[in-house]
């Protein structure tokens, strides 16, 4: 999957935007939590592609919770390469590793995944969705997008107490203090900030496009 655009993307802004897009469609039984961060950091790459990956992972967490109350907890932090264990072989082979990575962690309190599912989860044909739920982006494509950015996605679950996804992206530049960190760890749905979104419409009917 090629990186279509390249720009400096702040992790904190990206996470806020992503939750803003998703929260209206998530059941009120599910608590959305974002931990505040004290410094701004980001990656160089395609904002839209990476946002689609985050949307896919959060939607998977929502479907894992189903009709049951639960929590989706999102944390962002800087991680030194020296403290990361288990670099994927695809990252190690012939690539210069970043000294630091931006890590976005998405954890849910759902039923978790079996060992067999964990082994196959990034395979191109793997899915736990029914035909009615659609196929969405797919974790195989999500992994390819993050790999194209020089990072990777890892997943952990004990099969009983939820699943935790970690998205690692090479840090772009030095981190800087956040001028106005988020006070609360709870994302209040009533306080969602207005977002400006771009929508691409493709149609061979000029009247439809004009409308």
JSON list of C-alpha atoms in Angstrom, two decimals:
[
{"chain": "A", "resi": 1, "resn": "UNK", "atom": "CA", "xyz": [0.00, 0.00, 0.00]},
{"chain": "A", "resi": 2, "resn": "UNK", "atom": "CA", "xyz": [1.75, 3.22, -1.10]},
{"chain": "A", "resi": 3, "resn": "UNK", "atom": "CA", "xyz": [1.76, 6.33, 1.06]},
{"chain": "A", "resi": 4, "resn": "UNK", "atom": "CA", "xyz": [-0.33, 8.69, -1.07]},
{"chain": "A", "resi": 5, "resn": "UNK", "atom": "CA", "xyz": [0.44, 11.89, 0.83]},
{"chain": "A", "resi": 6, "resn": "UNK", "atom": "CA", "xyz": [3.18, 12.90, 3.21]},
{"chain": "A", "resi": 7, "resn": "UNK", "atom": "CA", "xyz": [2.73, 15.52, 5.91]},
{"chain": "A", "resi": 8, "resn": "UNK", "atom": "CA", "xyz": [3.57, 15.98, 9.58]},
{"chain": "A", "resi": 9, "resn": "UNK", "atom": "CA", "xyz": [0.64, 14.54, 11.55]},
{"chain": "A", "resi": 10, "resn": "UNK", "atom": "CA", "xyz": [0.22, 15.24, 15.26]},
{"chain": "A", "resi": 11, "resn": "UNK", "atom": "CA", "xyz": [-0.92, 12.11, 17.09]},
{"chain": "A", "resi": 12, "resn": "UNK", "atom": "CA", "xyz": [-3.10, 13.95, 19.62]},
{"chain": "A", "resi": 13, "resn": "UNK", "atom": "CA", "xyz": [-5.00, 15.81, 16.87]},
{"chain": "A", "resi": 14, "resn": "UNK", "atom": "CA", "xyz": [-5.43, 12.63, 14.83]},
{"chain": "A", "resi": 15, "resn": "UNK", "atom": "CA", "xyz": [-6.87, 10.66, 17.78]},
{"chain": "A", "resi": 16, "resn": "UNK", "atom": "CA", "xyz": [-9.30, 13.47, 18.65]},
{"chain": "A", "resi": 17, "resn": "UNK", "atom": "CA", "xyz": [-10.49, 13.71, 15.04]},
{"chain": "A", "resi": 18, "resn": "UNK", "atom": "CA", "xyz": [-10.95, 9.94, 14.80]},
{"chain": "A", "resi": 19, "resn": "UNK", "atom": "CA", "xyz": [-13.04, 9.75, 17.97]},
{"chain": "A", "resi": 20, "resn": "UNK", "atom": "CA", "xyz": [-15.05, 12.76, 16.80]},
{"chain": "A", "resi": 21, "resn": "UNK", "atom": "CA", "xyz": [-15.93, 10.88, 13.62]},
{"chain": "A", "resi": 22, "resn": "UNK", "atom": "CA", "xyz": [-16.82, 7.65, 15.44]},
{"chain": "A", "resi": 23, "resn": "UNK", "atom": "CA", "xyz": [-18.52, 8.66, 18.68]},
{"chain": "A", "resi": 24, "resn": "UNK", "atom": "CA", "xyz": [-21.95, 9.44, 17.21]},
{"chain": "A", "resi": 25, "resn": "UNK", "atom": "CA", "xyz": [-22.22, 5.86, 15.92]},
{"chain": "A", "resi": 26, "resn": "UNK", "atom": "CA", "xyz": [-20.99, 4.16, 19.10]},
{"chain": "A", "resi": 27, "resn": "UNK", "atom": "CA", "xyz": [-23.49, 2.91, 21.67]},
{"chain": "A", "resi": 28, "resn": "UNK", "atom": "CA", "xyz": [-23.90, 5.05, 24.79]},
{"chain": "A", "resi": 29, "resn": "UNK", "atom": "CA", "xyz": [-23.16, 1.87, 26.79]},
{"chain": "A", "resi": 30, "resn": "UNK", "atom": "CA", "xyz": [-19.56, 2.05, 25.63]},
{"chain": "A", "resi": 31, "resn": "UNK", "atom": "CA", "xyz": [-17.27, 4.44, 27.48]},
{"chain": "A", "resi": 32, "resn": "UNK", "atom": "CA", "xyz": [-14.63, 6.14, 25.33]},
{"chain": "A", "resi": 33, "resn": "UNK", "atom": "CA", "xyz": [-11.49, 7.13, 27.20]},
{"chain": "A", "resi": 34, "resn": "UNK", "atom": "CA", "xyz": [-8.47, 9.06, 25.95]},
{"chain": "A", "resi": 35, "resn": "UNK", "atom": "CA", "xyz": [-5.50, 9.60, 28.24]},
{"chain": "A", "resi": 36, "resn": "UNK", "atom": "CA", "xyz": [-4.08, 13.15, 28.04]},
{"chain": "A", "resi": 37, "resn": "UNK", "atom": "CA", "xyz": [-0.49, 13.57, 26.87]},
{"chain": "A", "resi": 38, "resn": "UNK", "atom": "CA", "xyz": [1.97, 16.20, 28.08]},
{"chain": "A", "resi": 39, "resn": "UNK", "atom": "CA", "xyz": [3.94, 16.62, 24.84]},
{"chain": "A", "resi": 40, "resn": "UNK", "atom": "CA", "xyz": [3.07, 16.90, 21.17]},
{"chain": "A", "resi": 41, "resn": "UNK", "atom": "CA", "xyz": [4.56, 14.35, 18.79]},
{"chain": "A", "resi": 42, "resn": "UNK", "atom": "CA", "xyz": [3.67, 12.83, 15.48]},
{"chain": "A", "resi": 43, "resn": "UNK", "atom": "CA", "xyz": [4.73, 11.01, 12.34]},
{"chain": "A", "resi": 44, "resn": "UNK", "atom": "CA", "xyz": [5.39, 11.84, 8.71]},
{"chain": "A", "resi": 45, "resn": "UNK", "atom": "CA", "xyz": [2.86, 10.25, 6.38]},
{"chain": "A", "resi": 46, "resn": "UNK", "atom": "CA", "xyz": [-0.67, 10.07, 5.07]},
{"chain": "A", "resi": 47, "resn": "UNK", "atom": "CA", "xyz": [-3.17, 11.32, 7.67]},
{"chain": "A", "resi": 48, "resn": "UNK", "atom": "CA", "xyz": [-6.22, 9.81, 5.93]},
{"chain": "A", "resi": 49, "resn": "UNK", "atom": "CA", "xyz": [-4.70, 6.35, 5.53]},
{"chain": "A", "resi": 50, "resn": "UNK", "atom": "CA", "xyz": [-3.62, 6.13, 9.18]},
{"chain": "A", "resi": 51, "resn": "UNK", "atom": "CA", "xyz": [-6.96, 7.51, 10.34]},
{"chain": "A", "resi": 52, "resn": "UNK", "atom": "CA", "xyz": [-8.73, 4.73, 8.43]},
{"chain": "A", "resi": 53, "resn": "UNK", "atom": "CA", "xyz": [-6.56, 2.22, 10.29]},
{"chain": "A", "resi": 54, "resn": "UNK", "atom": "CA", "xyz": [-7.56, 3.69, 13.67]},
{"chain": "A", "resi": 55, "resn": "UNK", "atom": "CA", "xyz": [-11.24, 3.74, 12.65]},
{"chain": "A", "resi": 56, "resn": "UNK", "atom": "CA", "xyz": [-11.01, 0.08, 11.68]},
{"chain": "A", "resi": 57, "resn": "UNK", "atom": "CA", "xyz": [-9.43, -0.95, 14.99]},
{"chain": "A", "resi": 58, "resn": "UNK", "atom": "CA", "xyz": [-11.95, 1.02, 17.07]},
{"chain": "A", "resi": 59, "resn": "UNK", "atom": "CA", "xyz": [-14.86, -0.40, 15.05]},
{"chain": "A", "resi": 60, "resn": "UNK", "atom": "CA", "xyz": [-13.51, -3.90, 15.67]},
{"chain": "A", "resi": 61, "resn": "UNK", "atom": "CA", "xyz": [-13.45, -3.13, 19.40]},
{"chain": "A", "resi": 62, "resn": "UNK", "atom": "CA", "xyz": [-17.06, -1.88, 19.24]},
{"chain": "A", "resi": 63, "resn": "UNK", "atom": "CA", "xyz": [-18.16, -5.09, 17.49]},
{"chain": "A", "resi": 64, "resn": "UNK", "atom": "CA", "xyz": [-16.26, -7.19, 20.04]},
{"chain": "A", "resi": 65, "resn": "UNK", "atom": "CA", "xyz": [-18.22, -5.51, 22.83]},
{"chain": "A", "resi": 66, "resn": "UNK", "atom": "CA", "xyz": [-21.53, -6.02, 21.01]},
{"chain": "A", "resi": 67, "resn": "UNK", "atom": "CA", "xyz": [-24.57, -5.12, 23.09]},
{"chain": "A", "resi": 68, "resn": "UNK", "atom": "CA", "xyz": [-22.67, -5.35, 26.36]},
{"chain": "A", "resi": 69, "resn": "UNK", "atom": "CA", "xyz": [-21.46, -2.27, 28.28]},
{"chain": "A", "resi": 70, "resn": "UNK", "atom": "CA", "xyz": [-17.73, -1.80, 28.19]},
{"chain": "A", "resi": 71, "resn": "UNK", "atom": "CA", "xyz": [-14.84, 0.55, 27.62]},
{"chain": "A", "resi": 72, "resn": "UNK", "atom": "CA", "xyz": [-12.50, 1.45, 24.76]},
{"chain": "A", "resi": 73, "resn": "UNK", "atom": "CA", "xyz": [-9.35, 3.05, 26.12]},
{"chain": "A", "resi": 74, "resn": "UNK", "atom": "CA", "xyz": [-6.95, 4.95, 23.84]},
{"chain": "A", "resi": 75, "resn": "UNK", "atom": "CA", "xyz": [-3.46, 5.94, 24.96]},
{"chain": "A", "resi": 76, "resn": "UNK", "atom": "CA", "xyz": [-0.68, 7.65, 23.01]},
{"chain": "A", "resi": 77, "resn": "UNK", "atom": "CA", "xyz": [2.95, 7.78, 24.06]},
{"chain": "A", "resi": 78, "resn": "UNK", "atom": "CA", "xyz": [6.53, 7.96, 22.85]},
{"chain": "A", "resi": 79, "resn": "UNK", "atom": "CA", "xyz": [8.50, 4.72, 22.98]},
{"chain": "A", "resi": 80, "resn": "UNK", "atom": "CA", "xyz": [12.26, 4.40, 22.61]},
{"chain": "A", "resi": 81, "resn": "UNK", "atom": "CA", "xyz": [13.31, 1.65, 20.19]},
{"chain": "A", "resi": 82, "resn": "UNK", "atom": "CA", "xyz": [15.55, 0.27, 22.96]},
{"chain": "A", "resi": 83, "resn": "UNK", "atom": "CA", "xyz": [12.45, -0.61, 25.01]},
{"chain": "A", "resi": 84, "resn": "UNK", "atom": "CA", "xyz": [10.43, -2.27, 22.23]},
{"chain": "A", "resi": 85, "resn": "UNK", "atom": "CA", "xyz": [10.64, -6.05, 22.16]},
{"chain": "A", "resi": 86, "resn": "UNK", "atom": "CA", "xyz": [9.72, -8.19, 19.18]},
{"chain": "A", "resi": 87, "resn": "UNK", "atom": "CA", "xyz": [10.37, -5.99, 16.15]},
{"chain": "A", "resi": 88, "resn": "UNK", "atom": "CA", "xyz": [8.67, -7.70, 13.18]},
{"chain": "A", "resi": 89, "resn": "UNK", "atom": "CA", "xyz": [11.15, -9.31, 10.79]},
{"chain": "A", "resi": 90, "resn": "UNK", "atom": "CA", "xyz": [9.74, -7.20, 7.94]},
{"chain": "A", "resi": 91, "resn": "UNK", "atom": "CA", "xyz": [10.73, -4.05, 9.84]},
{"chain": "A", "resi": 92, "resn": "UNK", "atom": "CA", "xyz": [14.19, -5.34, 10.73]},
{"chain": "A", "resi": 93, "resn": "UNK", "atom": "CA", "xyz": [15.07, -6.57, 7.24]},
{"chain": "A", "resi": 94, "resn": "UNK", "atom": "CA", "xyz": [16.98, -3.97, 5.29]},
{"chain": "A", "resi": 95, "resn": "UNK", "atom": "CA", "xyz": [15.46, -0.95, 7.02]},
{"chain": "A", "resi": 96, "resn": "UNK", "atom": "CA", "xyz": [16.88, 1.78, 9.24]},
{"chain": "A", "resi": 97, "resn": "UNK", "atom": "CA", "xyz": [14.98, 1.73, 12.49]},
{"chain": "A", "resi": 98, "resn": "UNK", "atom": "CA", "xyz": [13.74, 4.92, 14.12]},
{"chain": "A", "resi": 99, "resn": "UNK", "atom": "CA", "xyz": [15.24, 5.80, 17.50]},
{"chain": "A", "resi": 100, "resn": "UNK", "atom": "CA", "xyz": [11.75, 6.58, 18.80]},
{"chain": "A", "resi": 101, "resn": "UNK", "atom": "CA", "xyz": [8.23, 5.57, 17.85]},
{"chain": "A", "resi": 102, "resn": "UNK", "atom": "CA", "xyz": [4.84, 7.12, 18.40]},
{"chain": "A", "resi": 103, "resn": "UNK", "atom": "CA", "xyz": [2.60, 4.41, 19.84]},
{"chain": "A", "resi": 104, "resn": "UNK", "atom": "CA", "xyz": [-1.20, 4.55, 19.73]},
{"chain": "A", "resi": 105, "resn": "UNK", "atom": "CA", "xyz": [-2.73, 1.89, 21.97]},
{"chain": "A", "resi": 106, "resn": "UNK", "atom": "CA", "xyz": [-6.39, 0.88, 21.65]},
{"chain": "A", "resi": 107, "resn": "UNK", "atom": "CA", "xyz": [-7.66, -1.52, 24.33]},
{"chain": "A", "resi": 108, "resn": "UNK", "atom": "CA", "xyz": [-11.18, -2.87, 24.81]},
{"chain": "A", "resi": 109, "resn": "UNK", "atom": "CA", "xyz": [-12.91, -4.81, 27.57]},
{"chain": "A", "resi": 110, "resn": "UNK", "atom": "CA", "xyz": [-14.52, -7.31, 25.20]},
{"chain": "A", "resi": 111, "resn": "UNK", "atom": "CA", "xyz": [-14.19, -11.11, 25.31]},
{"chain": "A", "resi": 112, "resn": "UNK", "atom": "CA", "xyz": [-10.72, -11.14, 23.76]},
{"chain": "A", "resi": 113, "resn": "UNK", "atom": "CA", "xyz": [-9.33, -13.42, 21.05]},
{"chain": "A", "resi": 114, "resn": "UNK", "atom": "CA", "xyz": [-8.12, -17.00, 21.02]},
{"chain": "A", "resi": 115, "resn": "UNK", "atom": "CA", "xyz": [-4.51, -17.96, 20.26]},
{"chain": "A", "resi": 116, "resn": "UNK", "atom": "CA", "xyz": [-5.61, -19.30, 16.88]},
{"chain": "A", "resi": 117, "resn": "UNK", "atom": "CA", "xyz": [-7.24, -15.98, 15.98]},
{"chain": "A", "resi": 118, "resn": "UNK", "atom": "CA", "xyz": [-4.12, -14.07, 17.04]},
{"chain": "A", "resi": 119, "resn": "UNK", "atom": "CA", "xyz": [-2.00, -16.18, 14.70]},
{"chain": "A", "resi": 120, "resn": "UNK", "atom": "CA", "xyz": [-4.25, -15.45, 11.71]},
{"chain": "A", "resi": 121, "resn": "UNK", "atom": "CA", "xyz": [-5.52, -11.96, 12.49]},
{"chain": "A", "resi": 122, "resn": "UNK", "atom": "CA", "xyz": [-3.38, -10.13, 9.93]},
{"chain": "A", "resi": 123, "resn": "UNK", "atom": "CA", "xyz": [-3.98, -12.69, 7.18]},
{"chain": "A", "resi": 124, "resn": "UNK", "atom": "CA", "xyz": [-5.72, -11.40, 4.02]},
{"chain": "A", "resi": 125, "resn": "UNK", "atom": "CA", "xyz": [-8.67, -13.77, 4.37]},
{"chain": "A", "resi": 126, "resn": "UNK", "atom": "CA", "xyz": [-9.20, -13.53, 8.13]},
{"chain": "A", "resi": 127, "resn": "UNK", "atom": "CA", "xyz": [-12.40, -11.93, 9.43]},
{"chain": "A", "resi": 128, "resn": "UNK", "atom": "CA", "xyz": [-14.71, -12.27, 12.40]},
{"chain": "A", "resi": 129, "resn": "UNK", "atom": "CA", "xyz": [-17.41, -10.13, 10.80]},
{"chain": "A", "resi": 130, "resn": "UNK", "atom": "CA", "xyz": [-20.70, -11.44, 9.48]},
{"chain": "A", "resi": 131, "resn": "UNK", "atom": "CA", "xyz": [-21.83, -10.48, 5.94]},
{"chain": "A", "resi": 132, "resn": "UNK", "atom": "CA", "xyz": [-24.26, -7.98, 7.52]},
{"chain": "A", "resi": 133, "resn": "UNK", "atom": "CA", "xyz": [-21.37, -6.21, 9.28]},
{"chain": "A", "resi": 134, "resn": "UNK", "atom": "CA", "xyz": [-19.36, -5.80, 6.11]},
{"chain": "A", "resi": 135, "resn": "UNK", "atom": "CA", "xyz": [-15.62, -6.23, 5.73]},
{"chain": "A", "resi": 136, "resn": "UNK", "atom": "CA", "xyz": [-14.45, -2.65, 6.44]},
{"chain": "A", "resi": 137, "resn": "UNK", "atom": "CA", "xyz": [-10.76, -1.96, 5.84]},
{"chain": "A", "resi": 138, "resn": "UNK", "atom": "CA", "xyz": [-9.44, -5.28, 7.14]},
{"chain": "A", "resi": 139, "resn": "UNK", "atom": "CA", "xyz": [-6.49, -5.78, 9.46]},
{"chain": "A", "resi": 140, "resn": "UNK", "atom": "CA", "xyz": [-4.35, -7.15, 6.62]},
{"chain": "A", "resi": 141, "resn": "UNK", "atom": "CA", "xyz": [-4.68, -3.87, 4.70]},
{"chain": "A", "resi": 142, "resn": "UNK", "atom": "CA", "xyz": [-4.32, -1.90, 7.95]},
{"chain": "A", "resi": 143, "resn": "UNK", "atom": "CA", "xyz": [-1.01, -3.65, 8.65]},
{"chain": "A", "resi": 144, "resn": "UNK", "atom": "CA", "xyz": [0.16, -2.94, 5.08]},
{"chain": "A", "resi": 145, "resn": "UNK", "atom": "CA", "xyz": [-0.63, 0.78, 5.48]},
{"chain": "A", "resi": 146, "resn": "UNK", "atom": "CA", "xyz": [1.32, 1.07, 8.73]},
{"chain": "A", "resi": 147, "resn": "UNK", "atom": "CA", "xyz": [4.22, -0.95, 7.30]},
{"chain": "A", "resi": 148, "resn": "UNK", "atom": "CA", "xyz": [4.34, 1.47, 4.36]},
{"chain": "A", "resi": 149, "resn": "UNK", "atom": "CA", "xyz": [4.88, 4.20, 6.96]},
{"chain": "A", "resi": 150, "resn": "UNK", "atom": "CA", "xyz": [7.83, 2.30, 8.48]},
{"chain": "A", "resi": 151, "resn": "UNK", "atom": "CA", "xyz": [5.86, 1.00, 11.45]},
{"chain": "A", "resi": 152, "resn": "UNK", "atom": "CA", "xyz": [3.70, -1.96, 12.40]},
{"chain": "A", "resi": 153, "resn": "UNK", "atom": "CA", "xyz": [0.63, -3.08, 14.36]},
{"chain": "A", "resi": 154, "resn": "UNK", "atom": "CA", "xyz": [0.83, -5.55, 17.24]},
{"chain": "A", "resi": 155, "resn": "UNK", "atom": "CA", "xyz": [-2.03, -7.22, 19.10]},
{"chain": "A", "resi": 156, "resn": "UNK", "atom": "CA", "xyz": [-2.29, -9.00, 22.45]},
{"chain": "A", "resi": 157, "resn": "UNK", "atom": "CA", "xyz": [-5.12, -10.85, 24.18]},
{"chain": "A", "resi": 158, "resn": "UNK", "atom": "CA", "xyz": [-5.44, -13.56, 26.79]},
{"chain": "A", "resi": 159, "resn": "UNK", "atom": "CA", "xyz": [-8.72, -14.76, 25.28]},
{"chain": "A", "resi": 160, "resn": "UNK", "atom": "CA", "xyz": [-10.78, -13.63, 28.28]},
{"chain": "A", "resi": 161, "resn": "UNK", "atom": "CA", "xyz": [-10.23, -9.98, 29.18]},
{"chain": "A", "resi": 162, "resn": "UNK", "atom": "CA", "xyz": [-10.29, -7.90, 26.02]},
{"chain": "A", "resi": 163, "resn": "UNK", "atom": "CA", "xyz": [-7.78, -7.14, 23.29]},
{"chain": "A", "resi": 164, "resn": "UNK", "atom": "CA", "xyz": [-5.05, -4.52, 22.99]},
{"chain": "A", "resi": 165, "resn": "UNK", "atom": "CA", "xyz": [-3.81, -3.18, 19.66]},
{"chain": "A", "resi": 166, "resn": "UNK", "atom": "CA", "xyz": [-0.67, -1.06, 19.41]},
{"chain": "A", "resi": 167, "resn": "UNK", "atom": "CA", "xyz": [0.11, 1.02, 16.32]},
{"chain": "A", "resi": 168, "resn": "UNK", "atom": "CA", "xyz": [3.79, 1.99, 16.09]},
{"chain": "A", "resi": 169, "resn": "UNK", "atom": "CA", "xyz": [4.87, 4.81, 13.77]},
{"chain": "A", "resi": 170, "resn": "UNK", "atom": "CA", "xyz": [8.38, 6.32, 13.43]},
{"chain": "A", "resi": 171, "resn": "UNK", "atom": "CA", "xyz": [8.59, 9.62, 15.26]},
{"chain": "A", "resi": 172, "resn": "UNK", "atom": "CA", "xyz": [8.87, 12.71, 13.05]},
{"chain": "A", "resi": 173, "resn": "UNK", "atom": "CA", "xyz": [11.05, 15.35, 14.68]},
{"chain": "A", "resi": 174, "resn": "UNK", "atom": "CA", "xyz": [11.38, 16.11, 18.37]},
{"chain": "A", "resi": 175, "resn": "UNK", "atom": "CA", "xyz": [8.48, 16.10, 20.81]},
{"chain": "A", "resi": 176, "resn": "UNK", "atom": "CA", "xyz": [7.35, 19.42, 22.24]},
{"chain": "A", "resi": 177, "resn": "UNK", "atom": "CA", "xyz": [5.21, 20.39, 25.27]},
{"chain": "A", "resi": 178, "resn": "UNK", "atom": "CA", "xyz": [1.46, 20.53, 24.73]},
{"chain": "A", "resi": 179, "resn": "UNK", "atom": "CA", "xyz": [0.19, 24.07, 25.29]},
{"chain": "A", "resi": 180, "resn": "UNK", "atom": "CA", "xyz": [-3.27, 23.00, 26.44]},
{"chain": "A", "resi": 181, "resn": "UNK", "atom": "CA", "xyz": [-3.39, 19.33, 27.50]},
{"chain": "A", "resi": 182, "resn": "UNK", "atom": "CA", "xyz": [-6.76, 17.63, 27.89]},
{"chain": "A", "resi": 183, "resn": "UNK", "atom": "CA", "xyz": [-7.93, 17.84, 31.50]},
{"chain": "A", "resi": 184, "resn": "UNK", "atom": "CA", "xyz": [-10.24, 14.83, 31.54]},
{"chain": "A", "resi": 185, "resn": "UNK", "atom": "CA", "xyz": [-9.58, 11.24, 30.58]},
{"chain": "A", "resi": 186, "resn": "UNK", "atom": "CA", "xyz": [-13.22, 10.86, 29.55]},
{"chain": "A", "resi": 187, "resn": "UNK", "atom": "CA", "xyz": [-14.25, 11.94, 26.08]},
{"chain": "A", "resi": 188, "resn": "UNK", "atom": "CA", "xyz": [-17.55, 13.68, 26.73]},
{"chain": "A", "resi": 189, "resn": "UNK", "atom": "CA", "xyz": [-19.88, 13.19, 23.78]},
{"chain": "A", "resi": 190, "resn": "UNK", "atom": "CA", "xyz": [-21.66, 16.51, 24.40]},
{"chain": "A", "resi": 191, "resn": "UNK", "atom": "CA", "xyz": [-18.38, 18.40, 24.08]},
{"chain": "A", "resi": 192, "resn": "UNK", "atom": "CA", "xyz": [-17.35, 17.14, 20.66]},
{"chain": "A", "resi": 193, "resn": "UNK", "atom": "CA", "xyz": [-15.46, 19.81, 18.74]},
{"chain": "A", "resi": 194, "resn": "UNK", "atom": "CA", "xyz": [-16.73, 20.68, 15.24]},
{"chain": "A", "resi": 195, "resn": "UNK", "atom": "CA", "xyz": [-14.72, 19.04, 12.47]},
{"chain": "A", "resi": 196, "resn": "UNK", "atom": "CA", "xyz": [-14.14, 19.98, 8.86]},
{"chain": "A", "resi": 197, "resn": "UNK", "atom": "CA", "xyz": [-14.08, 16.88, 6.70]},
{"chain": "A", "resi": 198, "resn": "UNK", "atom": "CA", "xyz": [-13.43, 16.36, 3.01]},
{"chain": "A", "resi": 199, "resn": "UNK", "atom": "CA", "xyz": [-15.58, 13.96, 0.99]},
{"chain": "A", "resi": 200, "resn": "UNK", "atom": "CA", "xyz": [-14.64, 12.71, -2.47]},
{"chain": "A", "resi": 201, "resn": "UNK", "atom": "CA", "xyz": [-17.64, 11.93, -4.72]},
{"chain": "A", "resi": 202, "resn": "UNK", "atom": "CA", "xyz": [-17.14, 10.02, -7.97]},
{"chain": "A", "resi": 203, "resn": "UNK", "atom": "CA", "xyz": [-19.99, 9.73, -10.46]},
{"chain": "A", "resi": 204, "resn": "UNK", "atom": "CA", "xyz": [-20.35, 9.69, -14.25]},
{"chain": "A", "resi": 205, "resn": "UNK", "atom": "CA", "xyz": [-23.52, 11.81, -14.08]},
{"chain": "A", "resi": 206, "resn": "UNK", "atom": "CA", "xyz": [-22.62, 15.52, -14.13]},
{"chain": "A", "resi": 207, "resn": "UNK", "atom": "CA", "xyz": [-26.01, 16.48, -12.69]},
{"chain": "A", "resi": 208, "resn": "UNK", "atom": "CA", "xyz": [-25.44, 14.27, -9.68]},
{"chain": "A", "resi": 209, "resn": "UNK", "atom": "CA", "xyz": [-21.99, 15.78, -9.17]},
{"chain": "A", "resi": 210, "resn": "UNK", "atom": "CA", "xyz": [-23.40, 19.33, -9.43]},
{"chain": "A", "resi": 211, "resn": "UNK", "atom": "CA", "xyz": [-26.02, 18.50, -6.82]}
]
